[in-house]
mmCIF file of C-alpha atoms and ligand atoms in Angstrom:
data_model
loop_
_atom_site.group_PDB
_atom_site.id
_atom_site.type_symbol
_atom_site.label_atom_id
_atom_site.label_comp_id
_atom_site.label_asym_id
_atom_site.label_seq_id
_atom_site.Cartn_x
_atom_site.Cartn_y
_atom_site.Cartn_z
ATOM 1 C CA UNK A 1 0.000 0.000 0.000
ATOM 2 C CA UNK A 2 1.994 2.998 -1.185
ATOM 3 C CA UNK A 3 -0.099 5.584 -2.903
ATOM 4 C CA UNK A 4 -3.545 6.889 -3.718
ATOM 5 C CA UNK A 5 -6.334 5.785 -3.273
ATOM 6 C CA UNK A 6 -5.176 4.091 -0.013
ATOM 7 C CA UNK A 7 -2.995 7.055 0.840
ATOM 8 C CA UNK A 8 -5.047 10.198 1.468
ATOM 9 C CA UNK A 9 -3.250 13.040 3.207
ATOM 10 C CA UNK A 10 -6.524 14.935 3.517
ATOM 11 C CA UNK A 11 -7.724 12.477 6.221
ATOM 12 C CA UNK A 12 -5.808 14.307 8.922
ATOM 13 C CA UNK A 13 -7.123 17.683 7.794
ATOM 14 C CA UNK A 14 -10.843 16.871 8.023
ATOM 15 C CA UNK A 15 -11.603 18.606 11.337
ATOM 16 C CA UNK A 16 -9.927 21.297 13.433
ATOM 17 C CA UNK A 17 -9.337 18.759 16.203
ATOM 18 C CA UNK A 18 -7.480 16.439 13.849
ATOM 19 C CA UNK A 19 -5.466 19.303 12.429
ATOM 20 C CA UNK A 20 -4.533 20.450 15.922
ATOM 21 C CA UNK A 21 -3.372 16.948 16.881
ATOM 22 C CA UNK A 22 -0.834 16.836 14.062
ATOM 23 C CA UNK A 23 0.176 20.502 14.053
ATOM 24 C CA UNK A 24 3.967 20.731 13.864
ATOM 25 C CA UNK A 25 4.581 24.324 14.894
ATOM 26 C CA UNK A 26 2.898 26.341 17.611
ATOM 27 C CA UNK A 27 3.632 29.959 18.319
ATOM 28 C CA UNK A 28 3.671 30.708 22.018
ATOM 29 C CA UNK A 29 3.592 34.022 23.869
ATOM 30 C CA UNK A 30 6.729 32.832 25.653
ATOM 31 C CA UNK A 31 8.613 33.035 22.335
ATOM 32 C CA UNK A 32 8.096 36.791 22.060
ATOM 33 C CA UNK A 33 10.320 39.751 22.724
ATOM 34 C CA UNK A 34 8.670 43.173 22.524
ATOM 35 C CA UNK A 35 10.812 46.137 21.390
ATOM 36 C CA UNK A 36 10.487 49.326 23.463
ATOM 37 C CA UNK A 37 11.616 52.822 22.474
ATOM 38 C CA UNK A 38 12.588 55.185 25.247
ATOM 39 C CA UNK A 39 12.814 58.959 24.749
ATOM 40 C CA UNK A 40 13.902 61.877 26.958
ATOM 41 C CA UNK A 41 11.337 63.992 28.770
ATOM 42 C CA UNK A 42 8.394 63.489 31.084
ATOM 43 C CA UNK A 43 4.922 62.113 30.456
ATOM 44 C CA UNK A 44 5.766 61.419 26.816
ATOM 45 C CA UNK A 45 3.839 58.661 25.028
ATOM 46 C CA UNK A 46 3.784 59.366 21.339
ATOM 47 C CA UNK A 47 2.539 56.981 18.691
ATOM 48 C CA UNK A 48 4.858 56.371 15.742
ATOM 49 C CA UNK A 49 3.080 57.519 12.589
ATOM 50 C CA UNK A 50 4.302 54.697 10.349
ATOM 51 C CA UNK A 51 3.890 52.063 13.081
ATOM 52 C CA UNK A 52 0.305 52.182 14.390
ATOM 53 C CA UNK A 53 0.059 50.972 17.986
ATOM 54 C CA UNK A 54 3.797 51.442 18.681
ATOM 55 C CA UNK A 55 4.729 54.247 21.061
ATOM 56 C CA UNK A 56 7.852 56.055 22.206
ATOM 57 C CA UNK A 57 7.764 56.449 25.974
ATOM 58 C CA UNK A 58 9.673 58.584 28.434
ATOM 59 C CA UNK A 59 11.193 56.714 31.384
ATOM 60 C CA UNK A 60 8.404 57.767 33.800
ATOM 61 C CA UNK A 61 5.782 56.131 31.533
ATOM 62 C CA UNK A 62 7.563 52.752 31.481
ATOM 63 C CA UNK A 63 6.032 51.229 34.653
ATOM 64 C CA UNK A 64 2.549 51.299 33.155
ATOM 65 C CA UNK A 65 3.813 49.906 29.869
ATOM 66 C CA UNK A 66 5.814 47.049 31.363
ATOM 67 C CA UNK A 67 2.970 46.041 33.660
ATOM 68 C CA UNK A 68 0.736 45.654 30.629
ATOM 69 C CA UNK A 69 3.432 43.607 28.862
ATOM 70 C CA UNK A 70 3.882 41.348 31.884
ATOM 71 C CA UNK A 71 0.125 40.869 32.231
ATOM 72 C CA UNK A 72 0.086 39.541 28.672
ATOM 73 C CA UNK A 73 2.753 36.973 29.675
ATOM 74 C CA UNK A 74 5.303 38.406 27.244
ATOM 75 C CA UNK A 75 8.584 37.377 28.865
ATOM 76 C CA UNK A 76 11.033 39.934 27.492
ATOM 77 C CA UNK A 77 11.552 43.418 26.109
ATOM 78 C CA UNK A 78 14.293 44.765 23.835
ATOM 79 C CA UNK A 79 15.268 48.328 24.700
ATOM 80 C CA UNK A 80 16.229 51.109 22.320
ATOM 81 C CA UNK A 81 17.082 54.577 23.572
ATOM 82 C CA UNK A 82 16.970 58.011 22.051
ATOM 83 C CA UNK A 83 19.449 60.145 24.022
ATOM 84 C CA UNK A 84 19.224 63.779 24.972
ATOM 85 C CA UNK A 85 22.249 64.642 22.879
ATOM 86 C CA UNK A 86 24.346 62.998 20.193
ATOM 87 C CA UNK A 87 28.009 63.469 19.388
ATOM 88 C CA UNK A 88 30.754 61.984 17.201
ATOM 89 C CA UNK A 89 31.662 59.357 19.791
ATOM 90 C CA UNK A 90 28.167 58.409 20.922
ATOM 91 C CA UNK A 91 29.138 59.212 24.514
ATOM 92 C CA UNK A 92 25.600 59.114 25.900
ATOM 93 C CA UNK A 93 25.465 55.383 25.064
ATOM 94 C CA UNK A 94 27.811 54.453 27.908
ATOM 95 C CA UNK A 95 26.972 56.799 30.755
ATOM 96 C CA UNK A 96 25.540 55.419 34.001
ATOM 97 C CA UNK A 97 22.700 57.960 33.806
ATOM 98 C CA UNK A 98 22.069 57.316 30.110
ATOM 99 C CA UNK A 99 18.542 56.733 28.851
ATOM 100 C CA UNK A 100 18.832 52.932 28.605
ATOM 101 C CA UNK A 101 20.532 52.629 31.970
ATOM 102 C CA UNK A 102 17.724 54.622 33.640
ATOM 103 C CA UNK A 103 15.016 52.773 31.731
ATOM 104 C CA UNK A 104 16.491 49.400 32.672
ATOM 105 C CA UNK A 105 16.472 50.258 36.387
ATOM 106 C CA UNK A 106 12.841 51.364 36.236
ATOM 107 C CA UNK A 107 11.723 48.286 34.300
ATOM 108 C CA UNK A 108 13.496 45.822 36.614
ATOM 109 C CA UNK A 109 12.157 47.616 39.681
ATOM 110 C CA UNK A 110 8.569 47.568 38.395
ATOM 111 C CA UNK A 111 8.559 43.971 37.121
ATOM 112 C CA UNK A 112 11.667 42.151 38.426
ATOM 113 C CA UNK A 113 10.776 39.025 36.419
ATOM 114 C CA UNK A 114 10.722 40.705 33.023
ATOM 115 C CA UNK A 115 13.807 39.893 30.964
ATOM 116 C CA UNK A 116 15.396 43.132 29.832
ATOM 117 C CA UNK A 117 17.473 42.840 26.673
ATOM 118 C CA UNK A 118 19.364 45.974 25.646
ATOM 119 C CA UNK A 119 20.409 46.823 22.116
ATOM 120 C CA UNK A 120 24.130 47.612 22.057
ATOM 121 C CA UNK A 121 24.888 49.999 19.210
ATOM 122 C CA UNK A 122 26.079 53.544 18.743
ATOM 123 C CA UNK A 123 23.781 54.577 15.871
ATOM 124 C CA UNK A 124 21.150 56.235 18.068
ATOM 125 C CA UNK A 125 23.894 58.104 19.933
ATOM 126 C CA UNK A 126 26.209 59.355 17.191
ATOM 127 C CA UNK A 127 25.629 62.689 15.465
ATOM 128 C CA UNK A 128 26.263 61.073 12.056
ATOM 129 C CA UNK A 129 23.981 58.078 12.702
ATOM 130 C CA UNK A 130 26.580 55.402 11.937
ATOM 131 C CA UNK A 131 26.954 52.370 14.199
ATOM 132 C CA UNK A 132 30.549 53.229 15.056
ATOM 133 C CA UNK A 133 33.290 55.820 15.256
ATOM 134 C CA UNK A 134 34.246 57.522 11.981
ATOM 135 C CA UNK A 135 37.909 57.794 11.031
ATOM 136 C CA UNK A 136 38.667 59.246 7.587
ATOM 137 C CA UNK A 137 35.076 58.747 6.454
ATOM 138 C CA UNK A 138 35.072 55.041 7.335
ATOM 139 C CA UNK A 139 33.542 53.321 10.357
ATOM 140 C CA UNK A 140 36.578 52.249 12.380
ATOM 141 C CA UNK A 141 36.096 48.708 13.609
ATOM 142 C CA UNK A 142 38.640 48.443 16.407
ATOM 143 C CA UNK A 143 37.951 51.847 17.974
ATOM 144 C CA UNK A 144 34.232 51.066 17.973
ATOM 145 C CA UNK A 145 34.309 47.714 19.739
ATOM 146 C CA UNK A 146 35.884 49.180 22.883
ATOM 147 C CA UNK A 147 33.005 51.635 23.203
ATOM 148 C CA UNK A 148 30.465 48.873 22.582
ATOM 149 C CA UNK A 149 32.049 46.857 25.388
ATOM 150 C CA UNK A 150 31.801 49.881 27.690
ATOM 151 C CA UNK A 151 28.141 50.278 26.733
ATOM 152 C CA UNK A 152 27.458 46.612 27.461
ATOM 153 C CA UNK A 153 29.021 46.848 30.924
ATOM 154 C CA UNK A 154 26.988 49.911 31.837
ATOM 155 C CA UNK A 155 23.745 48.258 30.669
ATOM 156 C CA UNK A 156 24.499 45.090 32.603
ATOM 157 C CA UNK A 157 25.416 47.084 35.699
ATOM 158 C CA UNK A 158 22.068 48.863 35.425
ATOM 159 C CA UNK A 159 20.348 45.460 35.509
ATOM 160 C CA UNK A 160 20.053 44.294 31.903
ATOM 161 C CA UNK A 161 19.571 40.505 31.725
ATOM 162 C CA UNK A 162 20.933 40.079 28.185
ATOM 163 C CA UNK A 163 23.019 42.407 26.007
ATOM 164 C CA UNK A 164 22.449 42.405 22.263
ATOM 165 C CA UNK A 165 25.099 43.969 19.998
ATOM 166 C CA UNK A 166 23.555 45.047 16.684
ATOM 167 C CA UNK A 167 26.435 46.972 15.123
ATOM 168 C CA UNK A 168 28.029 44.227 12.950
ATOM 169 C CA UNK A 169 31.639 45.147 13.815
ATOM 170 C CA UNK A 170 34.113 42.255 13.757
ATOM 171 C CA UNK A 171 35.276 41.113 17.162
ATOM 172 C CA UNK A 172 32.608 42.915 19.169
ATOM 173 C CA UNK A 173 31.168 39.780 20.726
ATOM 174 C CA UNK A 174 34.615 38.761 21.979
ATOM 175 C CA UNK A 175 35.348 42.273 23.254
ATOM 176 C CA UNK A 176 32.004 42.417 25.087
ATOM 177 C CA UNK A 177 32.428 38.911 26.563
ATOM 178 C CA UNK A 178 35.885 39.770 27.883
ATOM 179 C CA UNK A 179 34.740 43.086 29.329
ATOM 180 C CA UNK A 180 31.702 41.545 31.042
ATOM 181 C CA UNK A 181 33.781 38.747 32.531
ATOM 182 C CA UNK A 182 36.411 41.153 33.800
ATOM 183 C CA UNK A 183 33.723 43.170 35.571
ATOM 184 C CA UNK A 184 32.082 40.288 37.404
ATOM 185 C CA UNK A 185 29.273 40.043 34.845
ATOM 186 C CA UNK A 186 30.124 36.555 33.589
ATOM 187 C CA UNK A 187 26.501 35.436 34.087
ATOM 188 C CA UNK A 188 25.150 37.906 31.496
ATOM 189 C CA UNK A 189 24.422 36.259 28.114
ATOM 190 C CA UNK A 190 25.146 37.855 24.738
ATOM 191 C CA UNK A 191 22.489 37.760 22.050
ATOM 192 C CA UNK A 192 24.390 38.762 18.933
ATOM 193 C CA UNK A 193 22.765 40.221 15.873
ATOM 194 C CA UNK A 194 24.924 37.725 13.977
ATOM 195 C CA UNK A 195 23.467 37.770 10.472
ATOM 196 C CA UNK A 196 22.178 41.295 10.118
ATOM 197 C CA UNK A 197 21.574 42.462 6.590
ATOM 198 C CA UNK A 198 21.801 45.977 5.118
ATOM 199 C CA UNK A 199 18.048 46.000 4.577
ATOM 200 C CA UNK A 200 15.491 48.516 3.350
ATOM 201 C CA UNK A 201 13.065 46.948 5.846
ATOM 202 C CA UNK A 202 14.513 49.100 8.674
ATOM 203 C CA UNK A 203 13.017 52.313 7.242
ATOM 204 C CA UNK A 204 10.405 53.073 9.938
ATOM 205 C CA UNK A 205 12.821 52.153 12.761
ATOM 206 C CA UNK A 206 15.362 54.745 11.726
ATOM 207 C CA UNK A 207 12.744 57.450 12.067
ATOM 208 C CA UNK A 208 11.623 56.127 15.438
ATOM 209 C CA UNK A 209 15.175 55.835 16.727
ATOM 210 C CA UNK A 210 16.274 59.037 15.001
ATOM 211 C CA UNK A 211 19.221 57.108 13.585
ATOM 212 C CA UNK A 212 18.907 58.142 9.943
ATOM 213 C CA UNK A 213 22.362 58.503 8.399
ATOM 214 C CA UNK A 214 23.859 61.923 7.757
ATOM 215 C CA UNK A 215 26.065 60.429 5.001
ATOM 216 C CA UNK A 216 26.710 57.106 3.263
ATOM 217 C CA UNK A 217 25.028 53.809 4.054
ATOM 218 C CA UNK A 218 25.597 50.794 6.324
ATOM 219 C CA UNK A 219 26.792 48.442 3.587
ATOM 220 C CA UNK A 220 30.408 48.402 4.802
ATOM 221 C CA UNK A 221 29.344 46.637 7.995
ATOM 222 C CA UNK A 222 25.853 45.141 7.587
ATOM 223 C CA UNK A 223 25.578 42.135 5.261
ATOM 224 C CA UNK A 224 24.833 42.097 1.559
ATOM 225 C CA UNK A 225 21.297 40.644 1.095
ATOM 226 C CA UNK A 226 22.214 38.176 -1.707
ATOM 227 C CA UNK A 227 24.635 36.243 0.571
ATOM 228 C CA UNK A 228 23.764 33.148 2.599
ATOM 229 C CA UNK A 229 27.123 31.393 2.982
ATOM 230 C CA UNK A 230 28.517 34.558 4.505
ATOM 231 C CA UNK A 231 25.669 34.502 7.047
ATOM 232 C CA UNK A 232 26.906 31.118 8.265
ATOM 233 C CA UNK A 233 30.422 32.555 8.605
ATOM 234 C CA UNK A 234 29.075 35.509 10.601
ATOM 235 C CA UNK A 235 27.198 33.167 12.920
ATOM 236 C CA UNK A 236 30.272 30.957 13.254
ATOM 237 C CA UNK A 237 32.417 33.973 14.110
ATOM 238 C CA UNK A 238 30.040 35.222 16.789
ATOM 239 C CA UNK A 239 29.696 31.763 18.313
ATOM 240 C CA UNK A 240 33.462 31.371 18.410
ATOM 241 C CA UNK A 241 33.683 34.707 20.255
ATOM 242 C CA UNK A 242 31.115 33.617 22.826
ATOM 243 C CA UNK A 243 27.618 34.489 21.573
ATOM 244 C CA UNK A 244 24.979 32.601 23.582
ATOM 245 C CA UNK A 245 22.095 33.283 21.198
ATOM 246 C CA UNK A 246 22.415 34.258 17.526
ATOM 247 C CA UNK A 247 20.036 36.446 15.593
ATOM 248 C CA UNK A 248 18.944 36.614 11.990
ATOM 249 C CA UNK A 249 17.558 39.973 10.902
ATOM 250 C CA UNK A 250 15.255 40.814 9.147
ATOM 251 C CA UNK A 251 13.061 37.717 9.466
ATOM 252 C CA UNK A 252 10.525 37.472 6.703
ATOM 253 C CA UNK A 253 12.609 37.899 3.574
ATOM 254 C CA UNK A 254 15.337 35.849 5.292
ATOM 255 C CA UNK A 255 13.502 32.693 6.386
ATOM 256 C CA UNK A 256 15.995 30.662 4.340
ATOM 257 C CA UNK A 257 18.822 32.089 6.457
ATOM 258 C CA UNK A 258 17.026 31.168 9.697
ATOM 259 C CA UNK A 259 16.524 27.671 8.389
ATOM 260 C CA UNK A 260 20.149 27.246 7.269
ATOM 261 C CA UNK A 261 21.451 28.547 10.599
ATOM 262 C CA UNK A 262 19.094 26.098 12.342
ATOM 263 C CA UNK A 263 20.570 23.221 10.317
ATOM 264 C CA UNK A 264 24.187 24.250 10.850
ATOM 265 C CA UNK A 265 24.287 25.232 14.544
ATOM 266 C CA UNK A 266 22.820 24.152 17.846
ATOM 267 C CA UNK A 267 22.621 27.587 19.456
ATOM 268 C CA UNK A 268 19.260 29.193 20.185
ATOM 269 C CA UNK A 269 18.168 31.428 17.306
ATOM 270 C CA UNK A 270 16.350 34.737 17.549
ATOM 271 C CA UNK A 271 14.648 36.283 14.521
ATOM 272 C CA UNK A 272 13.832 39.981 14.281
ATOM 273 C CA UNK A 273 10.505 40.686 12.590
ATOM 274 C CA UNK A 274 11.539 44.267 11.794
ATOM 275 C CA UNK A 275 9.752 47.599 11.523
ATOM 276 C CA UNK A 276 9.219 47.521 7.749
ATOM 277 C CA UNK A 277 7.672 44.058 7.930
ATOM 278 C CA UNK A 278 5.328 45.255 10.667
ATOM 279 C CA UNK A 279 4.421 48.426 8.818
ATOM 280 C CA UNK A 280 3.512 46.662 5.555
ATOM 281 C CA UNK A 281 1.007 44.451 7.351
ATOM 282 C CA UNK A 282 -0.468 47.402 9.257
ATOM 283 C CA UNK A 283 -0.818 49.535 6.134
ATOM 284 C CA UNK A 284 -2.600 46.777 4.247
ATOM 285 C CA UNK A 285 -4.831 45.956 7.229
ATOM 286 C CA UNK A 286 -5.843 49.596 7.607
ATOM 287 C CA UNK A 287 -7.158 49.472 4.060
ATOM 288 C CA UNK A 288 -9.060 46.298 4.864
ATOM 289 C CA UNK A 289 -6.972 44.520 2.243
ATOM 290 C CA UNK A 290 -5.854 41.690 4.526
ATOM 291 C CA UNK A 291 -7.261 39.827 7.509
ATOM 292 C CA UNK A 292 -4.888 41.292 10.079
ATOM 293 C CA UNK A 293 -5.134 38.599 12.741
ATOM 294 C CA UNK A 294 -4.741 35.686 10.326
ATOM 295 C CA UNK A 295 -1.838 37.338 8.508
ATOM 296 C CA UNK A 296 0.075 38.151 11.677
ATOM 297 C CA UNK A 297 -0.335 34.701 13.201
ATOM 298 C CA UNK A 298 0.680 33.124 9.887
ATOM 299 C CA UNK A 299 3.807 35.294 9.708
ATOM 300 C CA UNK A 300 4.829 34.504 13.291
ATOM 301 C CA UNK A 301 4.223 30.797 12.726
ATOM 302 C CA UNK A 302 6.348 30.872 9.568
ATOM 303 C CA UNK A 303 9.245 32.484 11.428
ATOM 304 C CA UNK A 304 9.047 29.802 14.099
ATOM 305 C CA UNK A 305 8.692 26.999 11.530
ATOM 306 C CA UNK A 306 11.848 28.216 9.793
ATOM 307 C CA UNK A 307 13.711 27.510 13.041
ATOM 308 C CA UNK A 308 13.562 30.557 15.303
ATOM 309 C CA UNK A 309 13.270 29.930 19.044
ATOM 310 C CA UNK A 310 12.779 33.583 19.893
ATOM 311 C CA UNK A 311 10.753 36.091 17.859
ATOM 312 C CA UNK A 312 11.382 39.785 18.343
ATOM 313 C CA UNK A 313 8.219 41.440 17.093
ATOM 314 C CA UNK A 314 6.188 44.651 17.295
ATOM 315 C CA UNK A 315 3.137 42.369 16.973
ATOM 316 C CA UNK A 316 3.863 40.770 20.367
ATOM 317 C CA UNK A 317 1.064 42.476 22.295
ATOM 318 C CA UNK A 318 -1.735 41.936 19.798
ATOM 319 C CA UNK A 319 -0.580 38.381 19.105
ATOM 320 C CA UNK A 320 -0.473 37.708 22.855
ATOM 321 C CA UNK A 321 -4.100 38.892 23.129
ATOM 322 C CA UNK A 322 -5.166 36.538 20.358
ATOM 323 C CA UNK A 323 -3.148 33.572 21.623
ATOM 324 C CA UNK A 324 -4.384 33.998 25.206
ATOM 325 C CA UNK A 325 -8.024 34.139 24.084
ATOM 326 C CA UNK A 326 -7.761 31.006 21.933
HETATM 327 C C1 LIG B 401 20.684 49.342 15.023
HETATM 328 C C2 LIG B 401 19.369 48.666 14.873
HETATM 329 C C3 LIG B 401 18.489 48.823 13.804
HETATM 330 C C4 LIG B 401 17.390 48.000 14.086
HETATM 331 C C5 LIG B 401 17.632 47.390 15.307
HETATM 332 N N1 LIG B 401 18.879 47.809 15.762
HETATM 333 C C6 LIG B 401 18.528 49.705 12.639
HETATM 334 C C7 LIG B 401 19.629 49.711 11.691
HETATM 335 O O1 LIG B 401 20.523 48.871 11.687
HETATM 336 O O2 LIG B 401 19.611 50.636 10.894
HETATM 337 C C8 LIG B 401 16.206 47.834 13.188
HETATM 338 C C9 LIG B 401 14.967 47.368 13.835
HETATM 339 C C10 LIG B 401 13.744 47.487 12.993
HETATM 340 O O3 LIG B 401 13.761 47.903 11.825
HETATM 341 O O4 LIG B 401 12.676 47.138 13.528
HETATM 342 N N2 LIG B 401 20.983 49.680 16.323
#
């Protein structure tokens, strides 16, 4: 008995109960990380025009926000900060009273159980918007990684549970690991943005984070979208330097990369469902052109099916609502 008519794959699809019994991938609220944008000021909660439902909050508004997140069972947040001032060296990234450091303390005090992941990068803090220090018009790798390591220490000292370098410099994971260990922070894991592509899908984020470039582009450090073998080398490099979790970013146009990393490595994988991916769905849904709930759950399921353990997504709250009411 090998084929049709004995073999009928439709048998297991006849009812929802049968389909649920053989379902291979289930998205869970516990997979989600919700990005949070923190801005200077007081009593600020402003919605991002191109990202409906996503707000930029001042530090004093964070307790309310994180309580809502925790109530939805979302286990983790990823913090991005917009500093009061920017300069060539991104100095406000690594000050004890910096925006992320203050935000982290408030979040951990309000909900001690929430996992706070901090984005380690200079692009929100530099006047030129690049992810590192500029020397002769070029982002200088080795000068940058020292500052990233300093930033990581100050985040961890403020209470961050995981640090997540997103700059794509070579050697930054190793530099951060060494610096953390030297400062008694050997228990803090590194989630590296390992395969991060120079993608047009970050458009809305750069407005939110005010990290639009004053000159050039990020192609000399972020990856070239046509490359997949190089992604495996990037992941390998970060793992060899001590990354505990590796990220693929963006997610949706890069599901093949997630899947190849899953096949090649045993480390946990995070996928970043980025701002442009979020915005496209929202724009279409606002026109009534798509069924928003079905589309979002399908997208999140696809990212998990490709091999991601952790999904960083602006959809986390709405998806949590839907998943909890199922
Ligand atoms: C850089 C960083 C970026 C994002 C996360 N970290 C932007 C960039 O590299 O230009 C993008 C996130 C998104 O688009 O949702 N610190």
